[in-house]
Tab-separated table of C-alpha atoms and ligand atoms in Angstrom:
chain	number	residue	atom	x	y	z
A	716	MET	CA	-30.269	22.292	10.375
A	717	ASP	CA	-30.834	20.446	13.663
A	718	SER	CA	-28.481	21.982	16.170
A	719	GLU	CA	-27.186	18.616	17.409
A	720	ILE	CA	-26.130	17.593	13.926
A	721	ARG	CA	-24.732	21.049	13.211
A	722	LYS	CA	-22.495	20.848	16.223
A	723	ILE	CA	-21.073	17.542	15.162
A	724	LEU	CA	-20.668	18.762	11.581
A	725	GLU	CA	-18.798	21.864	12.727
A	726	ALA	CA	-16.536	19.744	14.920
A	727	GLU	CA	-15.716	17.577	11.871
A	728	GLU	CA	-15.020	20.660	9.784
A	729	ARG	CA	-12.568	21.897	12.397
A	730	ARG	CA	-10.931	18.429	12.657
A	731	GLN	CA	-10.402	18.307	8.862
A	732	ARG	CA	-9.112	21.881	8.900
A	733	ASP	CA	-6.800	21.845	11.939
A	734	THR	CA	-5.156	18.461	11.561
A	735	LEU	CA	-3.212	16.709	8.840
A	736	GLN	CA	-5.297	14.169	6.896
A	737	MET	CA	-2.771	11.562	5.888
A	738	ILE	CA	-4.923	8.484	5.260
A	739	PRO	CA	-3.951	7.772	1.638
A	740	SER	CA	-7.510	6.853	0.502
A	741	GLU	CA	-8.912	10.256	1.705
A	742	ASN	CA	-8.981	13.597	0.096
A	743	TYR	CA	-10.788	16.941	0.112
A	744	ALA	CA	-13.427	17.140	-2.661
A	745	SER	CA	-14.069	20.509	-4.175
A	746	ALA	CA	-16.987	22.684	-3.091
A	747	ALA	CA	-18.594	22.048	-6.441
A	748	VAL	CA	-18.362	18.224	-5.991
A	749	ARG	CA	-19.860	18.528	-2.515
A	750	ALA	CA	-22.595	20.876	-3.693
A	751	LEU	CA	-23.579	18.386	-6.368
A	752	GLU	CA	-23.646	15.508	-3.933
A	753	GLY	CA	-26.049	17.480	-1.806
A	754	SER	CA	-28.070	18.734	-4.825
A	755	VAL	CA	-31.641	17.934	-5.926
A	756	PHE	CA	-30.339	15.092	-8.022
A	757	ALA	CA	-30.446	13.146	-4.724
A	758	ASN	CA	-34.278	13.383	-4.958
A	759	LYS	CA	-34.540	11.389	-8.169
A	760	TYR	CA	-35.038	7.741	-9.054
A	761	SER	CA	-33.524	6.557	-12.405
A	762	GLU	CA	-33.307	2.788	-12.596
A	763	GLY	CA	-31.927	1.822	-15.983
A	764	TYR	CA	-29.407	3.650	-18.184
A	765	PRO	CA	-29.607	6.928	-20.146
A	766	ASP	CA	-32.545	6.886	-22.635
A	767	ARG	CA	-33.642	3.516	-21.191
A	768	ARG	CA	-35.071	4.342	-17.765
A	769	TYR	CA	-37.879	2.688	-15.791
A	770	TYR	CA	-39.041	6.070	-14.434
A	771	GLN	CA	-40.342	9.300	-15.944
A	772	GLY	CA	-38.637	12.611	-15.370
A	773	ASN	CA	-35.077	11.671	-16.232
A	774	ARG	CA	-34.336	14.283	-18.916
A	775	ASN	CA	-31.691	16.024	-16.791
A	776	VAL	CA	-30.397	12.887	-15.091
A	777	ASP	CA	-29.723	11.433	-18.573
A	778	LEU	CA	-27.735	14.491	-19.527
A	779	VAL	CA	-25.678	14.239	-16.328
A	780	GLU	CA	-24.968	10.522	-16.654
A	781	LYS	CA	-23.999	10.886	-20.286
A	782	LEU	CA	-21.648	13.651	-19.366
A	783	ALA	CA	-20.026	11.576	-16.653
A	784	ILE	CA	-19.656	8.579	-19.044
A	785	GLU	CA	-18.227	10.638	-21.896
A	786	ARG	CA	-15.661	12.325	-19.556
A	787	ALA	CA	-14.573	9.033	-18.054
A	788	LYS	CA	-14.176	7.477	-21.547
A	789	LYS	CA	-12.145	10.420	-22.790
A	790	LEU	CA	-9.859	10.841	-19.801
A	791	PHE	CA	-9.059	7.190	-19.334
A	792	ALA	CA	-9.061	6.470	-23.107
A	793	VAL	CA	-11.567	3.607	-22.888
A	794	PRO	CA	-14.526	2.801	-25.155
A	795	HIS	CA	-17.022	1.963	-22.289
A	796	ALA	CA	-17.673	3.305	-18.851
A	797	ASN	CA	-20.364	2.647	-16.222
A	798	VAL	CA	-20.620	5.352	-13.519
A	799	GLN	CA	-23.392	3.796	-11.497
A	800	PRO	CA	-21.635	1.579	-8.922
A	801	TYR	CA	-22.297	2.880	-5.448
A	802	SER	CA	-18.648	2.455	-4.534
A	803	GLY	CA	-15.562	0.307	-5.045
A	804	SER	CA	-16.814	-2.957	-3.509
A	805	PRO	CA	-20.052	-3.056	-5.503
A	806	ALA	CA	-18.055	-2.149	-8.649
A	807	ASN	CA	-15.692	-5.128	-8.136
A	808	ALA	CA	-18.624	-7.365	-7.207
A	809	ALA	CA	-20.432	-6.471	-10.453
A	810	VAL	CA	-17.315	-7.163	-12.521
A	811	LEU	CA	-16.713	-10.554	-10.854
A	812	PHE	CA	-20.387	-11.521	-11.331
A	813	ALA	CA	-20.174	-10.456	-14.945
A	814	LEU	CA	-17.040	-12.395	-15.793
A	815	ALA	CA	-17.232	-15.466	-13.623
A	816	GLU	CA	-19.761	-18.034	-12.384
A	817	ALA	CA	-20.169	-19.250	-8.787
A	818	GLY	CA	-17.240	-21.542	-7.925
A	819	ASP	CA	-14.953	-20.268	-10.658
A	820	THR	CA	-11.431	-19.466	-9.619
A	821	ILE	CA	-10.413	-15.860	-9.114
A	822	MET	CA	-6.965	-14.570	-8.118
A	823	GLY	CA	-5.774	-11.499	-6.292
A	824	LEU	CA	-3.359	-9.949	-3.785
A	825	LYS	CA	-4.003	-11.020	-0.147
A	826	LEU	CA	-5.660	-8.362	2.043
A	827	ALA	CA	-2.838	-8.665	4.643
A	828	ALA	CA	-0.387	-7.840	1.812
A	829	GLY	CA	-2.332	-4.782	0.685
A	830	GLY	CA	-5.020	-6.265	-1.536
A	831	HIS	CA	-8.673	-5.451	-1.025
A	832	LEU	CA	-11.534	-7.400	0.601
A	833	THR	CA	-13.124	-7.770	-2.833
A	834	HIS	CA	-9.989	-9.340	-4.356
A	835	GLY	CA	-10.894	-12.781	-2.937
A	836	GLN	CA	-10.408	-12.441	0.818
A	837	PRO	CA	-11.467	-15.974	1.923
A	838	GLN	CA	-14.448	-16.779	4.129
A	839	ILE	CA	-15.527	-13.360	5.228
A	840	THR	CA	-16.308	-11.690	1.871
A	841	PHE	CA	-18.536	-12.484	-1.112
A	842	SER	CA	-15.391	-12.646	-3.233
A	843	GLY	CA	-13.874	-15.425	-1.191
A	844	ARG	CA	-17.126	-17.353	-0.528
A	845	TYR	CA	-18.935	-17.234	-3.841
A	846	PHE	CA	-15.806	-17.852	-5.896
A	847	ARG	CA	-12.842	-20.176	-5.410
A	848	SER	CA	-10.184	-17.681	-4.421
A	849	VAL	CA	-6.448	-18.195	-4.808
A	850	GLN	CA	-4.209	-15.433	-3.575
A	851	PHE	CA	-0.601	-14.289	-3.621
A	852	GLY	CA	1.376	-12.267	-1.074
A	853	LEU	CA	4.601	-10.300	-1.107
A	854	ASP	CA	8.194	-11.337	-0.626
A	855	ASN	CA	10.169	-10.539	2.539
A	856	GLU	CA	11.104	-7.149	1.135
A	857	GLY	CA	7.499	-6.392	0.683
A	858	LEU	CA	7.565	-6.616	-3.100
A	859	LEU	CA	5.529	-8.452	-5.644
A	860	ASP	CA	7.191	-11.663	-6.814
A	861	TYR	CA	6.019	-11.914	-10.453
A	862	GLU	CA	7.595	-15.386	-10.801
A	863	GLU	CA	5.557	-16.678	-7.939
A	864	ILE	CA	2.411	-15.009	-9.293
A	865	HIS	CA	3.096	-16.624	-12.691
A	866	GLU	CA	3.504	-20.048	-11.111
A	867	LEU	CA	0.344	-19.671	-9.060
A	868	ALA	CA	-1.609	-18.668	-12.169
A	869	LEU	CA	-0.241	-21.572	-14.168
A	870	ARG	CA	-1.152	-23.979	-11.382
A	871	GLU	CA	-4.645	-22.633	-10.572
A	872	LYS	CA	-5.791	-21.296	-14.005
A	873	PRO	CA	-7.957	-18.476	-12.602
A	874	LYS	CA	-10.852	-17.217	-14.699
A	875	VAL	CA	-10.298	-13.681	-13.408
A	876	MET	CA	-7.248	-11.921	-12.047
A	877	ILE	CA	-8.421	-8.902	-10.033
A	878	ILE	CA	-5.309	-6.898	-9.310
A	879	GLY	CA	-4.966	-3.762	-7.206
A	880	THR	CA	-3.712	-2.602	-3.912
A	881	THR	CA	-4.419	-0.234	-1.000
A	882	ALA	CA	-0.979	-0.315	0.530
A	883	TYR	CA	1.725	-1.056	-2.061
A	884	PRO	CA	4.162	1.861	-2.336
A	885	LEU	CA	5.653	0.955	-5.678
A	886	VAL	CA	4.184	0.875	-9.185
A	887	PHE	CA	2.620	-2.257	-10.623
A	888	ASP	CA	4.003	-3.855	-13.838
A	889	TRP	CA	0.701	-4.038	-15.687
A	890	GLN	CA	2.327	-5.536	-18.774
A	891	ARG	CA	3.669	-8.409	-16.694
A	892	PHE	CA	0.262	-9.031	-15.152
A	893	ALA	CA	-1.265	-8.991	-18.656
A	894	GLN	CA	1.266	-11.550	-19.957
A	895	ILE	CA	0.443	-13.897	-17.057
A	896	ALA	CA	-3.304	-13.389	-17.525
A	897	GLU	CA	-3.082	-13.995	-21.263
A	898	GLU	CA	-1.021	-17.173	-20.834
A	899	VAL	CA	-3.564	-18.741	-18.511
A	900	GLY	CA	-6.624	-17.332	-20.283
A	901	ALA	CA	-7.716	-15.158	-17.369
A	902	TRP	CA	-9.512	-11.865	-17.536
A	903	LEU	CA	-7.322	-9.106	-16.202
A	904	VAL	CA	-9.230	-6.645	-14.063
A	905	ALA	CA	-7.191	-3.681	-12.731
A	906	ASP	CA	-8.558	-2.045	-9.637
A	907	VAL	CA	-6.864	1.378	-9.637
A	908	ALA	CA	-9.017	2.968	-6.872
A	909	HIS	CA	-6.011	4.398	-5.047
A	910	VAL	CA	-4.088	5.642	-8.072
A	911	ALA	CA	-6.742	6.715	-10.571
A	912	GLY	CA	-5.933	10.455	-10.130
A	913	LEU	CA	-2.230	9.752	-10.440
A	914	ILE	CA	-2.906	7.900	-13.711
A	915	LEU	CA	-4.733	10.860	-15.131
A	916	ALA	CA	-1.827	13.090	-13.995
A	917	ASP	CA	0.679	10.789	-15.730
A	918	ALA	CA	2.230	10.088	-12.372
A	919	TYR	CA	1.471	6.373	-12.350
A	920	PRO	CA	1.296	3.818	-15.192
A	921	SER	CA	-2.088	3.251	-16.692
A	922	PRO	CA	-3.358	-0.368	-16.909
A	923	VAL	CA	-5.643	0.605	-19.838
A	924	PRO	CA	-3.403	-0.815	-22.594
A	925	HIS	CA	-3.000	-4.082	-20.684
A	926	ALA	CA	-6.145	-4.906	-18.741
A	927	GLU	CA	-9.584	-5.822	-20.087
A	928	VAL	CA	-11.576	-4.147	-17.367
A	929	VAL	CA	-10.577	-1.352	-14.999
A	930	THR	CA	-12.420	-0.351	-11.808
A	931	THR	CA	-11.857	2.701	-9.626
A	932	THR	CA	-13.494	4.545	-6.842
A	933	THR	CA	-13.885	8.275	-7.389
A	934	HIS	CA	-13.015	9.744	-4.050
A	935	LYS	CA	-9.381	8.959	-3.505
A	936	THR	CA	-6.663	10.575	-5.667
A	937	LEU	CA	-9.425	11.321	-8.204
A	938	ARG	CA	-10.887	13.701	-5.572
A	939	GLY	CA	-14.482	13.269	-6.394
A	940	PRO	CA	-17.582	11.995	-4.467
A	941	ARG	CA	-17.755	8.564	-2.896
A	942	GLY	CA	-18.616	6.469	-5.927
A	943	ALA	CA	-17.049	4.245	-8.558
A	944	ILE	CA	-16.572	3.680	-12.253
A	945	ILE	CA	-16.174	0.492	-14.177
A	946	MET	CA	-14.421	0.721	-17.575
A	947	VAL	CA	-13.988	-1.754	-20.357
A	948	THR	CA	-10.910	-1.356	-22.519
A	949	GLU	CA	-10.444	-2.009	-26.284
A	950	ARG	CA	-8.756	-5.236	-25.284
A	951	GLY	CA	-11.829	-6.278	-23.214
A	952	ILE	CA	-14.252	-5.567	-26.112
A	953	ARG	CA	-11.977	-7.468	-28.548
A	954	ARG	CA	-12.101	-10.458	-26.252
A	955	ASP	CA	-15.856	-10.395	-25.799
A	956	PRO	CA	-17.951	-7.826	-27.737
A	957	ASP	CA	-20.734	-8.248	-25.134
A	958	VAL	CA	-18.524	-7.688	-22.065
A	959	ALA	CA	-19.702	-4.102	-21.592
A	960	GLY	CA	-23.351	-5.229	-21.726
A	961	LYS	CA	-22.651	-8.028	-19.222
A	962	ILE	CA	-21.056	-5.601	-16.852
A	963	ASP	CA	-23.853	-3.069	-17.192
A	964	ARG	CA	-26.412	-5.776	-16.517
A	965	ALA	CA	-24.461	-6.960	-13.522
A	966	VAL	CA	-24.534	-3.449	-12.047
A	967	PHE	CA	-28.245	-2.935	-12.855
A	968	PRO	CA	-30.393	-4.974	-12.334
A	969	GLY	CA	-27.863	-7.574	-11.071
A	970	LEU	CA	-26.711	-5.845	-7.894
A	971	GLN	CA	-28.183	-2.359	-7.710
A	972	GLY	CA	-31.490	-0.549	-8.140
A	973	GLY	CA	-31.557	3.199	-8.689
A	974	PRO	CA	-28.235	4.874	-9.227
A	975	HIS	CA	-27.340	7.793	-6.921
A	976	ASP	CA	-27.793	10.569	-9.460
A	977	ASN	CA	-26.336	13.197	-7.067
A	978	THR	CA	-23.132	11.131	-7.043
A	979	THR	CA	-23.208	10.780	-10.787
A	980	ALA	CA	-23.466	14.595	-11.095
A	981	ALA	CA	-20.529	14.975	-8.739
A	982	ILE	CA	-18.498	12.406	-10.680
A	983	ALA	CA	-19.117	14.386	-13.868
A	984	GLN	CA	-17.742	17.501	-11.986
A	985	CYS	CA	-14.745	15.671	-10.598
A	986	LEU	CA	-13.841	14.376	-14.034
A	987	PHE	CA	-14.124	17.929	-15.343
A	988	GLU	CA	-11.613	18.999	-12.662
A	989	ALA	CA	-9.375	16.068	-13.450
A	990	GLY	CA	-9.262	17.183	-17.077
A	991	GLN	CA	-7.808	20.611	-16.180
A	992	PRO	CA	-4.022	21.309	-16.483
A	993	GLU	CA	-3.784	22.004	-12.748
A	994	PHE	CA	-4.813	18.463	-12.034
A	995	ARG	CA	-1.685	17.107	-13.760
A	996	GLN	CA	0.461	19.368	-11.531
A	997	TYR	CA	-1.530	18.174	-8.507
A	998	GLY	CA	-1.011	14.452	-9.240
A	999	GLN	CA	2.710	14.958	-9.901
A	1000	GLN	CA	3.037	16.905	-6.659
A	1001	ILE	CA	1.328	14.106	-4.679
A	1002	VAL	CA	4.188	11.774	-5.651
A	1003	LYS	CA	6.896	14.404	-5.058
A	1004	ASN	CA	5.479	15.024	-1.639
A	1005	ALA	CA	5.279	11.303	-0.783
A	1006	LYS	CA	8.947	10.897	-1.824
A	1007	ALA	CA	9.951	13.911	0.312
A	1008	LEU	CA	8.087	12.514	3.312
A	1009	ALA	CA	9.681	9.079	2.727
A	1010	LYS	CA	13.123	10.662	2.528
A	1011	GLY	CA	12.622	12.530	5.803
A	1012	LEU	CA	11.400	9.426	7.642
A	1013	GLN	CA	14.235	7.207	6.258
A	1014	GLU	CA	16.840	9.791	7.221
A	1015	GLY	CA	15.336	9.648	10.693
A	1016	GLY	CA	15.986	5.897	10.787
A	1017	LEU	CA	12.577	4.462	9.870
A	1018	THR	CA	12.135	1.360	7.696
A	1019	LEU	CA	9.814	1.772	4.764
A	1020	VAL	CA	8.244	-1.209	3.013
A	1021	GLY	CA	9.610	-1.417	-0.540
A	1022	GLY	CA	12.450	0.931	0.391
A	1023	GLY	CA	10.490	4.137	-0.289
A	1024	THR	CA	7.626	5.100	-2.555
A	1025	GLU	CA	6.724	5.660	-6.189
A	1026	CYS	CA	3.136	6.747	-5.615
A	1027	HIS	CA	1.002	8.637	-3.082
A	1028	LEU	CA	1.540	6.435	-0.068
A	1029	LEU	CA	4.139	4.915	2.189
A	1030	LEU	CA	4.122	2.091	4.575
A	1031	VAL	CA	6.322	2.306	7.699
A	1032	ASP	CA	7.443	-1.013	9.084
A	1033	LEU	CA	7.544	-0.584	12.880
A	1034	ARG	CA	8.897	-4.059	13.640
A	1035	PRO	CA	12.517	-2.865	13.991
A	1036	LEU	CA	11.277	-0.528	16.709
A	1037	SER	CA	9.138	-3.175	18.345
A	1038	LEU	CA	6.361	-0.603	18.185
A	1039	SER	CA	2.708	-1.295	17.549
A	1040	GLY	CA	0.808	0.488	14.750
A	1041	ASN	CA	-2.083	1.124	17.177
A	1042	VAL	CA	0.191	2.752	19.745
A	1043	LEU	CA	1.779	5.050	17.176
A	1044	ALA	CA	-1.401	5.895	15.286
A	1045	GLU	CA	-3.128	6.942	18.491
A	1046	ALA	CA	-0.267	9.181	19.556
A	1047	LEU	CA	0.007	10.770	16.118
A	1048	GLU	CA	-3.701	11.570	16.181
A	1049	VAL	CA	-3.314	13.390	19.496
A	1050	ALA	CA	-0.493	15.316	17.778
A	1051	GLY	CA	-2.876	16.229	14.934
A	1052	ILE	CA	-1.455	13.800	12.374
A	1053	VAL	CA	-4.092	11.405	11.178
A	1054	CYS	CA	-2.968	8.243	9.411
A	1055	ASN	CA	-3.934	4.647	9.842
A	1056	ARG	CA	-2.326	1.497	11.265
A	1057	ASN	CA	-1.785	-1.153	8.650
A	1058	ALA	CA	-0.400	-4.655	8.251
A	1059	VAL	CA	3.120	-4.894	6.817
A	1060	PRO	CA	4.067	-7.794	4.544
A	1061	ASN	CA	4.291	-11.094	6.387
A	1062	ASP	CA	3.063	-9.345	9.609
A	1063	HIS	CA	3.146	-11.674	12.584
A	1064	MET	CA	0.380	-9.582	14.243
A	1065	PRO	CA	-3.407	-9.781	13.426
A	1066	PRO	CA	-4.939	-7.087	11.204
A	1067	PHE	CA	-6.516	-5.216	14.154
A	1068	TYR	CA	-3.100	-4.886	15.858
A	1069	PRO	CA	-0.726	-4.617	12.921
A	1070	SER	CA	2.964	-3.607	12.889
A	1071	GLY	CA	2.816	-0.754	10.433
A	1072	ILE	CA	1.555	2.715	9.676
A	1073	ARG	CA	0.187	3.796	6.319
A	1074	MET	CA	0.489	7.413	5.227
A	1075	GLY	CA	-0.420	9.311	2.143
A	1076	THR	CA	-0.137	12.806	0.650
A	1077	PRO	CA	-3.264	13.321	-1.588
A	1078	ALA	CA	-5.196	15.463	0.910
A	1079	LEU	CA	-2.178	17.525	2.056
A	1080	THR	CA	-1.333	18.182	-1.603
A	1081	THR	CA	-4.888	19.377	-2.244
A	1082	ARG	CA	-4.265	21.979	0.510
A	1083	GLY	CA	-1.180	23.132	-1.410
A	1084	MET	CA	1.527	21.625	0.766
A	1085	LYS	CA	4.854	20.855	-0.874
A	1086	GLU	CA	8.166	19.154	-0.160
A	1087	ARG	CA	9.113	21.718	2.544
A	1088	GLU	CA	6.033	20.948	4.605
A	1089	MET	CA	6.667	17.205	4.154
A	1090	GLU	CA	10.066	17.651	5.755
A	1091	THR	CA	8.500	19.394	8.755
A	1092	ILE	CA	5.864	16.723	9.011
A	1093	ALA	CA	8.457	13.910	8.873
A	1094	GLN	CA	10.268	15.617	11.828
A	1095	TRP	CA	7.070	15.712	13.854
A	1096	ILE	CA	6.400	12.068	13.163
A	1097	LEU	CA	9.932	11.160	14.253
A	1098	GLN	CA	9.526	13.267	17.439
A	1099	VAL	CA	6.242	11.516	18.273
A	1100	ILE	CA	7.900	8.128	17.788
A	1101	GLU	CA	10.762	9.129	20.107
A	1102	HIS	CA	8.272	10.339	22.678
A	1103	ILE	CA	6.334	7.077	22.853
A	1104	GLU	CA	8.931	4.516	21.833
A	1105	GLU	CA	8.898	2.760	25.220
A	1106	GLU	CA	5.189	2.026	24.999
A	1107	ARG	CA	4.485	-1.629	24.322
A	1108	LEU	CA	1.251	-3.276	23.259
A	1109	PRO	CA	0.763	-6.265	25.590
A	1110	GLU	CA	1.672	-9.675	24.159
A	1111	LYS	CA	-1.501	-11.262	25.612
A	1112	PRO	CA	-4.340	-10.694	23.169
A	1113	GLU	CA	-6.890	-10.133	25.955
A	1114	ALA	CA	-4.798	-7.360	27.480
A	1115	ARG	CA	-4.493	-5.272	24.346
A	1116	ALA	CA	-7.906	-3.517	24.262
A	1117	PRO	CA	-7.797	-2.560	27.996
A	1118	PHE	CA	-4.242	-1.299	27.507
A	1119	LEU	CA	-5.205	0.865	24.479
A	1120	LYS	CA	-8.230	2.259	26.364
A	1121	GLU	CA	-5.975	3.381	29.282
A	1122	TYR	CA	-3.239	4.533	26.888
A	1123	ARG	CA	-5.660	6.716	24.894
A	1124	LYS	CA	-6.816	8.376	28.157
A	1125	ARG	CA	-3.217	8.820	29.283
A	1126	ILE	CA	-1.996	10.463	26.092
A	1127	ALA	CA	-5.086	12.672	25.464
A	1128	GLY	CA	-3.561	15.454	27.590
A	1129	ASP	CA	0.070	14.791	26.963
A	1130	PRO	CA	1.758	18.217	26.837
A	1131	PHE	CA	4.393	17.189	24.331
A	1132	LEU	CA	1.846	15.781	21.886
A	1133	GLN	CA	-0.392	18.789	22.418
A	1134	LYS	CA	2.514	21.094	21.643
A	1135	ILE	CA	3.008	19.340	18.317
A	1136	ALA	CA	-0.791	19.492	17.678
A	1137	ALA	CA	-0.554	23.292	18.155
A	1138	GLU	CA	2.323	23.508	15.654
A	1139	VAL	CA	0.339	21.355	13.244
A	1140	LYS	CA	-2.654	23.602	13.557
A	1141	SER	CA	-0.550	26.642	12.930
A	1142	LEU	CA	1.019	25.100	9.762
A	1143	ALA	CA	-2.436	23.787	8.565
A	1144	GLY	CA	-3.819	27.299	8.982
A	1145	ASN	CA	-1.651	28.444	6.104
A	1146	PHE	CA	-3.160	25.923	3.713
A	1147	PRO	CA	-6.931	26.352	3.395
A	1148	VAL	CA	-9.190	23.401	2.738
A	1149	PRO	CA	-11.483	23.702	-0.318
B	2123	LIG	N1	-10.688	1.272	2.438
B	2123	LIG	C1	-9.884	1.813	1.350
B	2123	LIG	C2	-8.530	2.210	1.874
B	2123	LIG	O1	-8.465	2.809	2.886
B	2123	LIG	O2	-7.547	1.957	1.220
B	2123	LIG	C3	-9.804	0.825	0.227
B	2123	LIG	O3	-11.049	0.696	-0.285
């Protein structure tokens, strides 16, 4: 390997090993998953689907793709699965293109409230430009207001409701979404990218009995490669017996060419892992850990959106401390705690300078950490907050970037943050990464 790349790779290996990865959409894939991603399957072209390829030489690729499909169908209890989408955004794009026409109305949760770009974010995404997007937010407590969603759906009559979240700490009421969708004749698409692994571990409700289509990425709580799966439920097939065909055609040739067969092989492996009894314990522990972390932070006086968590993530509202998400996330990173700044419901600040911090426990749980470690981590986070609580992001938008540049330099060698980073490294050393 080129020495320049090797050096960067080794630095990233150390970073992932010596610090706490608390971005809730990240995880540590197993060595087998990573080996398959880097395997000879990456050399192959396979446009088409198993037994219907446009290229020769796909005997083994067909086996691998069938295995991934069968495992997805069995684990999620669905009659149809497509494992070819390159990632979550292309998966959602394919579903929207399969179920709606240009200009049709789609409905989803606003990005600023924890929805995803592909759930209809206006103007800047295909989902908000190609379709007529109507969106709902959260109430002042940061919770879904099902009555408001119901009224919006009745008024706007969406063709597709694409429902999911990247930052909502409580469980979704899939049955309620299904009742609303049914009443207005909308397709219900559940995007469970964040919680797919929790669903398989019975740690989060499955939308499968309620939705017609389910999409997920494969690299978050599912702990596989960076990829995605689209599933059609019994309900979806009852509604339109050709819906699976429409979705398959929207993926290929509609949006994509050759599938990434190395990723497909790694998906088959991650679904094998997710079918083992240990995976159930893993998923359950993710939620226990998130609850323990939430408790520690709340006891230290922090405000959590939704009042806590029922899943793998929590969202700290920094407005009561007049603290910026950027300021805290930068300091935490110096202290070896890697999370991300995030908008809180009805945030008065723009998305680049939001008033919250999002944290998750999937990666720490993969390393074997439990409630006790979460209590320690909560104390470190509280100490970092106390250390920087006088720091203020400037009010003037043009002064923010220069301030953060200077702030980053100033805190890089901060002895207190470095002391915590050393303690973090020592704790992390007891929990090997895969
Ligand atoms: N970007 C992902 C996340 O961090 O939640 C969602 O796709």
